[in-house]
Amino acid sequence: MPAIETRGLTKTYRDVVAVEELNLRVESGEIYGFLGPNGAGKTTTINLLLGLVHRTSGSAEVLGHDVGEEIREVRGQIGVLPAHAELYDRLTARKHLEFVIDVKKADDDPDALLERVGIPEAADRKAGAFSTGMAQRLRLAMALVDDPELLILDEPTSGLDPNGARLMRDIITAENERGATVFFSSHIMEQVEAVCDRVGVLLDGRLIAEDTVAALRSSVGGGLQLSVTVEGTVDAVAEAVRATEGVASVAVEGSTVRASLTGADAKGPVMNAVAGTDARIVDFDLHEESLESVFAELTGDRREVTA
């Protein structure tokens, strides 16, 4: 049974289509990253999955329950870190957690949860005095109550410093190793690339790409890129490289030959092919195209990537 499954899920606001015919399937036990430019429909999708807004058409199931008919059963099994969720200024961190623990009829220790998210000293401080990062850590602690089967995190690293972002990544990994499914949106590509099993890219309310990061790179001609700058006949070098096994494509820019490789093991044969020509190697570079570059290619270079 998938943790999340939608079929033709659509949400419109008068003349605006926020989510259109979304067919999404998140398998139990995976970490799924949800990407898209500003206004793509990611937060609307999350709100649909949580039953916070009503769908226009289609269906959505979370942990085997229809969110339109059985949302109470869903909420009892998930942990949520929503975007821009407000805390109660006059309540302490401990009181926030005790409230969630009581609602879920759980037996978690508030102090242990605060220790886990890195703010044990804030247990009896009122949330109104929290920094942005501390508030985000508290929201995460609230999402972790009762070891949820599914974590839905909307921009979980928002407001966190590098140490906080690293801790968030470690917690996501640990929760997944415990057996939880994690579904999260993020605009920080490094975070997505570091922990996700699969990635979905949403654009104008439609899912335009979905796969592993490596497969998405390959789909746009990305992956490993080997650039070799030579002195000599560049066309001859390009032909030699093109004929080498493991080379997906070749481009020539001035005195530089750029080759997309299907794997790192193709580097040696390509360099040998270049050395076998009359050209002299001046410089070379091997790098892997970033997820950010892949995203820009898929979405037409819409650079604002937020939830």
mmCIF file of C-alpha atoms in Angstrom:
data_model
loop_
_atom_site.group_PDB
_atom_site.id
_atom_site.type_symbol
_atom_site.label_atom_id
_atom_site.label_comp_id
_atom_site.label_asym_id
_atom_site.label_seq_id
_atom_site.Cartn_x
_atom_site.Cartn_y
_atom_site.Cartn_z
ATOM 1 C CA MET A 1 0.000 0.000 0.000
ATOM 2 C CA PRO A 2 1.401 3.410 -0.937
ATOM 3 C CA ALA A 3 1.699 6.060 1.768
ATOM 4 C CA ILE A 4 0.247 8.715 -0.553
ATOM 5 C CA GLU A 5 -1.709 8.215 -3.761
ATOM 6 C CA THR A 6 -3.656 10.746 -5.799
ATOM 7 C CA ARG A 7 -5.591 10.170 -9.009
ATOM 8 C CA GLY A 8 -6.557 13.105 -11.161
ATOM 9 C CA LEU A 9 -6.424 15.373 -8.114
ATOM 10 C CA THR A 10 -7.539 18.867 -9.118
ATOM 11 C CA LYS A 11 -8.107 22.100 -7.224
ATOM 12 C CA THR A 12 -9.402 25.266 -8.836
ATOM 13 C CA TYR A 13 -10.117 28.682 -7.383
ATOM 14 C CA ARG A 14 -12.593 30.303 -9.775
ATOM 15 C CA ASP A 15 -10.524 30.740 -12.953
ATOM 16 C CA VAL A 16 -7.220 29.673 -11.373
ATOM 17 C CA VAL A 17 -6.112 26.041 -11.576
ATOM 18 C CA ALA A 18 -3.830 25.462 -8.577
ATOM 19 C CA VAL A 19 -3.444 21.687 -9.000
ATOM 20 C CA GLU A 20 -4.376 19.914 -12.217
ATOM 21 C CA GLU A 21 -4.933 16.195 -12.772
ATOM 22 C CA LEU A 22 -2.221 15.233 -10.279
ATOM 23 C CA ASN A 23 -1.321 11.541 -10.258
ATOM 24 C CA LEU A 24 1.126 11.102 -7.412
ATOM 25 C CA ARG A 25 2.261 7.912 -5.707
ATOM 26 C CA VAL A 26 4.637 7.896 -2.731
ATOM 27 C CA GLU A 27 5.646 4.420 -1.648
ATOM 28 C CA SER A 28 5.692 3.413 2.002
ATOM 29 C CA GLY A 29 9.152 3.761 3.500
ATOM 30 C CA GLU A 30 10.615 6.221 0.992
ATOM 31 C CA ILE A 31 11.780 9.815 1.271
ATOM 32 C CA TYR A 32 10.094 11.852 -1.443
ATOM 33 C CA GLY A 33 11.144 15.396 -2.337
ATOM 34 C CA PHE A 34 8.532 17.742 -3.808
ATOM 35 C CA LEU A 35 9.966 20.591 -5.896
ATOM 36 C CA GLY A 36 8.548 23.406 -7.958
ATOM 37 C CA PRO A 37 8.844 27.152 -8.574
ATOM 38 C CA ASN A 38 6.937 29.696 -6.544
ATOM 39 C CA GLY A 39 3.200 29.257 -7.165
ATOM 40 C CA ALA A 40 3.538 25.786 -8.677
ATOM 41 C CA GLY A 41 0.902 24.325 -6.333
ATOM 42 C CA LYS A 42 3.031 22.429 -3.808
ATOM 43 C CA THR A 43 1.504 23.874 -0.648
ATOM 44 C CA THR A 44 -1.987 23.515 -2.141
ATOM 45 C CA THR A 45 -1.210 19.845 -2.798
ATOM 46 C CA ILE A 46 -0.081 19.373 0.803
ATOM 47 C CA ASN A 47 -3.213 21.111 2.076
ATOM 48 C CA LEU A 48 -5.319 18.779 -0.067
ATOM 49 C CA LEU A 49 -3.538 15.758 1.411
ATOM 50 C CA LEU A 50 -4.202 17.072 4.918
ATOM 51 C CA GLY A 51 -7.862 17.786 4.222
ATOM 52 C CA LEU A 52 -7.363 21.491 4.873
ATOM 53 C CA VAL A 53 -8.871 22.433 1.511
ATOM 54 C CA HIS A 54 -11.483 20.549 -0.483
ATOM 55 C CA ARG A 55 -10.591 19.063 -3.844
ATOM 56 C CA THR A 56 -12.474 20.118 -6.949
ATOM 57 C CA SER A 57 -12.191 16.669 -8.496
ATOM 58 C CA GLY A 58 -10.106 13.500 -8.371
ATOM 59 C CA SER A 59 -9.113 11.492 -5.319
ATOM 60 C CA ALA A 60 -6.446 11.472 -2.638
ATOM 61 C CA GLU A 61 -5.541 8.677 -0.227
ATOM 62 C CA VAL A 62 -3.093 8.893 2.652
ATOM 63 C CA LEU A 63 -2.084 5.664 4.403
ATOM 64 C CA GLY A 64 -4.962 3.914 2.678
ATOM 65 C CA HIS A 65 -7.605 6.416 3.828
ATOM 66 C CA ASP A 66 -9.575 8.765 1.609
ATOM 67 C CA VAL A 67 -8.771 12.237 2.924
ATOM 68 C CA GLY A 68 -12.257 13.448 2.048
ATOM 69 C CA GLU A 69 -14.035 10.755 4.041
ATOM 70 C CA GLU A 70 -11.556 9.543 6.682
ATOM 71 C CA ILE A 71 -9.388 12.536 7.512
ATOM 72 C CA ARG A 72 -9.537 11.847 11.273
ATOM 73 C CA GLU A 73 -7.972 8.426 10.761
ATOM 74 C CA VAL A 74 -5.273 10.056 8.630
ATOM 75 C CA ARG A 75 -4.379 12.777 11.117
ATOM 76 C CA GLY A 76 -3.867 10.288 13.908
ATOM 77 C CA GLN A 77 -1.070 8.552 11.993
ATOM 78 C CA ILE A 78 0.889 11.448 10.536
ATOM 79 C CA GLY A 79 3.196 14.204 11.713
ATOM 80 C CA VAL A 80 3.008 17.572 9.982
ATOM 81 C CA LEU A 81 5.328 20.559 9.806
ATOM 82 C CA PRO A 82 3.273 23.097 7.838
ATOM 83 C CA ALA A 83 4.686 26.185 6.184
ATOM 84 C CA HIS A 84 4.253 29.362 8.202
ATOM 85 C CA ALA A 85 2.404 27.608 11.049
ATOM 86 C CA GLU A 86 1.814 29.953 13.970
ATOM 87 C CA LEU A 87 2.840 29.097 17.523
ATOM 88 C CA TYR A 88 1.096 30.401 20.632
ATOM 89 C CA ASP A 89 3.240 33.242 21.916
ATOM 90 C CA ARG A 90 2.225 32.815 25.564
ATOM 91 C CA LEU A 91 2.721 29.061 25.723
ATOM 92 C CA THR A 92 6.074 27.466 26.507
ATOM 93 C CA ALA A 93 7.703 24.880 24.290
ATOM 94 C CA ARG A 94 6.764 22.229 26.837
ATOM 95 C CA LYS A 95 3.093 23.280 26.776
ATOM 96 C CA HIS A 96 3.028 23.127 22.977
ATOM 97 C CA LEU A 97 4.300 19.568 23.062
ATOM 98 C CA GLU A 98 2.048 18.514 25.924
ATOM 99 C CA PHE A 99 -0.927 19.749 23.908
ATOM 100 C CA VAL A 100 0.016 17.625 20.867
ATOM 101 C CA ILE A 101 0.824 14.625 23.078
ATOM 102 C CA ASP A 102 -2.602 14.933 24.731
ATOM 103 C CA VAL A 103 -4.434 15.250 21.393
ATOM 104 C CA LYS A 104 -2.662 12.169 20.036
ATOM 105 C CA LYS A 105 -3.048 10.291 23.344
ATOM 106 C CA ALA A 106 0.682 9.591 23.188
ATOM 107 C CA ASP A 107 3.219 9.126 25.987
ATOM 108 C CA ASP A 108 6.203 11.037 24.567
ATOM 109 C CA ASP A 109 8.538 12.930 26.868
ATOM 110 C CA PRO A 110 8.554 16.660 25.930
ATOM 111 C CA ASP A 111 12.090 17.082 27.243
ATOM 112 C CA ALA A 112 13.357 14.198 25.110
ATOM 113 C CA LEU A 113 11.725 15.683 22.008
ATOM 114 C CA LEU A 114 13.243 19.100 22.664
ATOM 115 C CA GLU A 115 16.633 17.483 23.219
ATOM 116 C CA ARG A 116 16.295 15.708 19.909
ATOM 117 C CA VAL A 117 15.633 18.914 17.961
ATOM 118 C CA GLY A 118 18.423 20.774 19.750
ATOM 119 C CA ILE A 119 16.582 23.196 22.055
ATOM 120 C CA PRO A 120 16.410 21.456 25.471
ATOM 121 C CA GLU A 121 17.092 24.746 27.268
ATOM 122 C CA ALA A 122 13.930 26.267 25.796
ATOM 123 C CA ALA A 123 11.454 23.906 27.469
ATOM 124 C CA ASP A 124 9.992 26.522 29.799
ATOM 125 C CA ARG A 125 10.445 29.586 27.622
ATOM 126 C CA LYS A 126 7.440 31.152 25.923
ATOM 127 C CA ALA A 127 7.355 30.689 22.168
ATOM 128 C CA GLY A 128 6.802 34.388 21.596
ATOM 129 C CA ALA A 129 10.463 34.974 22.468
ATOM 130 C CA PHE A 130 11.780 32.306 20.089
ATOM 131 C CA SER A 131 13.977 33.068 17.094
ATOM 132 C CA THR A 132 12.796 31.873 13.691
ATOM 133 C CA GLY A 133 15.097 28.865 13.878
ATOM 134 C CA MET A 134 13.997 27.888 17.395
ATOM 135 C CA ALA A 135 10.347 28.126 16.357
ATOM 136 C CA GLN A 136 11.008 25.828 13.405
ATOM 137 C CA ARG A 137 12.732 23.308 15.675
ATOM 138 C CA LEU A 138 9.732 23.331 18.010
ATOM 139 C CA ARG A 139 7.373 22.743 15.085
ATOM 140 C CA LEU A 140 9.495 19.758 14.085
ATOM 141 C CA ALA A 141 9.360 18.373 17.630
ATOM 142 C CA MET A 142 5.560 18.654 17.500
ATOM 143 C CA ALA A 143 5.529 16.738 14.183
ATOM 144 C CA LEU A 144 7.594 13.919 15.733
ATOM 145 C CA VAL A 145 5.100 13.184 18.532
ATOM 146 C CA ASP A 146 3.924 9.549 18.658
ATOM 147 C CA ASP A 147 6.353 8.210 16.020
ATOM 148 C CA PRO A 148 4.139 8.979 12.988
ATOM 149 C CA GLU A 149 3.928 6.567 10.076
ATOM 150 C CA LEU A 150 4.142 9.492 7.664
ATOM 151 C CA LEU A 151 5.899 12.841 8.021
ATOM 152 C CA ILE A 152 4.673 15.677 5.788
ATOM 153 C CA LEU A 153 7.089 18.591 5.956
ATOM 154 C CA ASP A 154 6.534 21.853 4.079
ATOM 155 C CA GLU A 155 9.850 23.717 3.785
ATOM 156 C CA PRO A 156 11.325 22.041 6.899
ATOM 157 C CA THR A 157 14.656 23.910 6.808
ATOM 158 C CA SER A 158 13.069 27.370 6.518
ATOM 159 C CA GLY A 159 14.705 29.740 8.997
ATOM 160 C CA LEU A 160 17.355 27.263 10.090
ATOM 161 C CA ASP A 161 21.074 27.973 10.129
ATOM 162 C CA PRO A 162 23.456 25.404 8.564
ATOM 163 C CA ASN A 163 23.688 23.434 11.816
ATOM 164 C CA GLY A 164 19.926 23.364 12.119
ATOM 165 C CA ALA A 165 19.526 22.272 8.505
ATOM 166 C CA ARG A 166 22.024 19.470 9.076
ATOM 167 C CA LEU A 167 20.133 18.352 12.180
ATOM 168 C CA MET A 168 16.876 18.412 10.221
ATOM 169 C CA ARG A 169 18.437 16.218 7.551
ATOM 170 C CA ASP A 170 19.728 13.784 10.177
ATOM 171 C CA ILE A 171 16.280 13.568 11.796
ATOM 172 C CA ILE A 172 14.598 12.941 8.431
ATOM 173 C CA THR A 173 17.059 10.122 7.761
ATOM 174 C CA ALA A 174 16.605 8.656 11.255
ATOM 175 C CA GLU A 175 12.813 8.745 10.975
ATOM 176 C CA ASN A 176 12.993 6.994 7.643
ATOM 177 C CA GLU A 177 15.308 4.332 9.086
ATOM 178 C CA ARG A 178 12.754 3.852 11.869
ATOM 179 C CA GLY A 179 10.221 3.008 9.160
ATOM 180 C CA ALA A 180 8.452 6.307 8.531
ATOM 181 C CA THR A 181 7.667 7.634 5.075
ATOM 182 C CA VAL A 182 8.801 11.230 4.572
ATOM 183 C CA PHE A 183 7.227 13.626 2.077
ATOM 184 C CA PHE A 184 8.692 17.097 2.029
ATOM 185 C CA SER A 185 8.926 20.199 -0.112
ATOM 186 C CA SER A 186 12.080 22.278 -0.149
ATOM 187 C CA HIS A 187 13.774 25.011 -2.138
ATOM 188 C CA ILE A 188 17.243 23.940 -0.943
ATOM 189 C CA MET A 189 18.420 21.548 -3.616
ATOM 190 C CA GLU A 190 21.318 20.185 -1.569
ATOM 191 C CA GLN A 191 18.885 19.019 1.119
ATOM 192 C CA VAL A 192 16.717 17.214 -1.419
ATOM 193 C CA GLU A 193 19.680 15.693 -3.202
ATOM 194 C CA ALA A 194 21.209 14.451 0.061
ATOM 195 C CA VAL A 195 18.271 12.469 1.447
ATOM 196 C CA CYS A 196 15.587 11.782 -1.181
ATOM 197 C CA ASP A 197 14.909 8.423 -2.799
ATOM 198 C CA ARG A 198 12.765 10.089 -5.456
ATOM 199 C CA VAL A 199 11.877 13.606 -6.523
ATOM 200 C CA GLY A 200 8.756 15.054 -8.113
ATOM 201 C CA VAL A 201 8.772 18.387 -9.962
ATOM 202 C CA LEU A 202 5.552 20.385 -10.047
ATOM 203 C CA LEU A 203 4.997 23.187 -12.577
ATOM 204 C CA ASP A 204 1.766 25.163 -12.972
ATOM 205 C CA GLY A 205 -0.075 22.558 -10.921
ATOM 206 C CA ARG A 206 1.120 19.610 -13.020
ATOM 207 C CA LEU A 207 3.671 16.944 -12.186
ATOM 208 C CA ILE A 208 6.131 17.340 -15.064
ATOM 209 C CA ALA A 209 8.865 14.964 -13.879
ATOM 210 C CA GLU A 210 9.273 12.255 -11.269
ATOM 211 C CA ASP A 211 12.197 9.898 -10.675
ATOM 212 C CA THR A 212 15.443 9.472 -8.797
ATOM 213 C CA VAL A 213 17.841 12.413 -8.924
ATOM 214 C CA ALA A 214 20.209 10.391 -11.100
ATOM 215 C CA ALA A 215 17.452 9.505 -13.560
ATOM 216 C CA LEU A 216 16.263 13.107 -13.763
ATOM 217 C CA ARG A 217 19.813 14.171 -14.598
ATOM 218 C CA SER A 218 19.919 11.638 -17.415
ATOM 219 C CA SER A 219 16.512 12.721 -18.719
ATOM 220 C CA VAL A 220 17.784 16.240 -19.434
ATOM 221 C CA GLY A 221 21.186 15.167 -20.696
ATOM 222 C CA GLY A 222 22.801 15.811 -17.345
ATOM 223 C CA GLY A 223 24.786 13.453 -15.152
ATOM 224 C CA LEU A 224 28.552 13.320 -15.413
ATOM 225 C CA GLN A 225 30.073 15.940 -17.664
ATOM 226 C CA LEU A 226 33.695 15.616 -18.887
ATOM 227 C CA SER A 227 35.265 18.693 -20.475
ATOM 228 C CA VAL A 228 38.602 18.392 -22.280
ATOM 229 C CA THR A 229 40.446 21.427 -23.657
ATOM 230 C CA VAL A 230 42.997 20.617 -26.367
ATOM 231 C CA GLU A 231 45.493 22.096 -28.783
ATOM 232 C CA GLY A 232 45.033 20.543 -32.184
ATOM 233 C CA THR A 233 42.162 19.359 -34.350
ATOM 234 C CA VAL A 234 39.105 19.592 -32.128
ATOM 235 C CA ASP A 235 36.833 17.847 -34.634
ATOM 236 C CA ALA A 236 39.060 14.765 -34.613
ATOM 237 C CA VAL A 237 38.974 14.694 -30.815
ATOM 238 C CA ALA A 238 35.184 15.013 -30.824
ATOM 239 C CA GLU A 239 34.851 12.099 -33.243
ATOM 240 C CA ALA A 240 37.138 9.928 -31.114
ATOM 241 C CA VAL A 241 35.182 10.751 -27.970
ATOM 242 C CA ARG A 242 31.836 10.202 -29.690
ATOM 243 C CA ALA A 243 32.912 6.704 -30.712
ATOM 244 C CA THR A 244 33.815 5.737 -27.137
ATOM 245 C CA GLU A 245 31.516 3.463 -25.162
ATOM 246 C CA GLY A 246 29.788 5.218 -22.252
ATOM 247 C CA VAL A 247 29.432 8.578 -24.002
ATOM 248 C CA ALA A 248 25.844 9.807 -24.298
ATOM 249 C CA SER A 249 26.492 13.040 -26.207
ATOM 250 C CA VAL A 250 29.326 15.322 -27.356
ATOM 251 C CA ALA A 251 29.472 19.063 -27.904
ATOM 252 C CA VAL A 252 32.317 21.294 -29.107
ATOM 253 C CA GLU A 253 32.855 24.799 -27.747
ATOM 254 C CA GLY A 254 35.924 26.455 -29.194
ATOM 255 C CA SER A 255 38.892 24.284 -28.254
ATOM 256 C CA THR A 256 36.906 22.348 -25.611
ATOM 257 C CA VAL A 257 35.090 19.058 -26.118
ATOM 258 C CA ARG A 258 32.264 18.413 -23.650
ATOM 259 C CA ALA A 259 30.994 14.869 -23.229
ATOM 260 C CA SER A 260 28.022 13.592 -21.211
ATOM 261 C CA LEU A 261 28.951 10.248 -19.679
ATOM 262 C CA THR A 262 26.647 7.424 -18.656
ATOM 263 C CA GLY A 263 28.921 6.571 -15.733
ATOM 264 C CA ALA A 264 32.193 7.454 -14.028
ATOM 265 C CA ASP A 265 33.894 4.361 -15.507
ATOM 266 C CA ALA A 266 33.743 5.998 -18.964
ATOM 267 C CA LYS A 267 36.208 8.722 -17.958
ATOM 268 C CA GLY A 268 39.332 6.581 -18.529
ATOM 269 C CA PRO A 269 38.338 5.339 -21.996
ATOM 270 C CA VAL A 270 37.409 8.883 -23.062
ATOM 271 C CA MET A 271 40.769 10.298 -21.937
ATOM 272 C CA ASN A 272 42.538 7.453 -23.732
ATOM 273 C CA ALA A 273 40.569 8.233 -26.875
ATOM 274 C CA VAL A 274 41.652 11.884 -26.686
ATOM 275 C CA ALA A 275 45.265 10.866 -26.067
ATOM 276 C CA GLY A 276 45.092 8.643 -29.145
ATOM 277 C CA THR A 277 44.631 11.664 -31.403
ATOM 278 C CA ASP A 278 47.274 14.180 -32.458
ATOM 279 C CA ALA A 279 45.824 16.833 -30.131
ATOM 280 C CA ARG A 280 47.543 17.853 -26.902
ATOM 281 C CA ILE A 281 45.466 17.927 -23.708
ATOM 282 C CA VAL A 282 45.657 21.370 -22.094
ATOM 283 C CA ASP A 283 43.067 20.907 -19.333
ATOM 284 C CA PHE A 284 40.161 18.674 -18.312
ATOM 285 C CA ASP A 285 37.356 18.689 -15.751
ATOM 286 C CA LEU A 286 34.817 16.127 -14.550
ATOM 287 C CA HIS A 287 31.725 17.255 -12.674
ATOM 288 C CA GLU A 288 28.204 16.102 -11.950
ATOM 289 C CA GLU A 289 25.361 18.394 -12.925
ATOM 290 C CA SER A 290 23.565 19.692 -9.848
ATOM 291 C CA LEU A 291 19.906 19.088 -9.123
ATOM 292 C CA GLU A 292 19.463 22.851 -9.337
ATOM 293 C CA SER A 293 20.634 22.789 -12.963
ATOM 294 C CA VAL A 294 18.310 19.897 -13.722
ATOM 295 C CA PHE A 295 15.434 21.782 -12.122
ATOM 296 C CA ALA A 296 16.183 24.893 -14.181
ATOM 297 C CA GLU A 297 16.176 22.794 -17.349
ATOM 298 C CA LEU A 298 12.865 21.129 -16.493
ATOM 299 C CA THR A 299 11.036 24.300 -15.494
ATOM 300 C CA GLY A 300 12.403 26.645 -18.133
ATOM 301 C CA ASP A 301 14.867 28.281 -15.729
ATOM 302 C CA ARG A 302 12.284 29.620 -13.283
ATOM 303 C CA ARG A 303 14.768 30.316 -10.533
ATOM 304 C CA GLU A 304 12.444 31.043 -7.610
ATOM 305 C CA VAL A 305 12.054 27.602 -6.065
ATOM 306 C CA THR A 306 9.951 27.825 -2.920
ATOM 307 C CA ALA A 307 7.048 26.132 -1.232
#
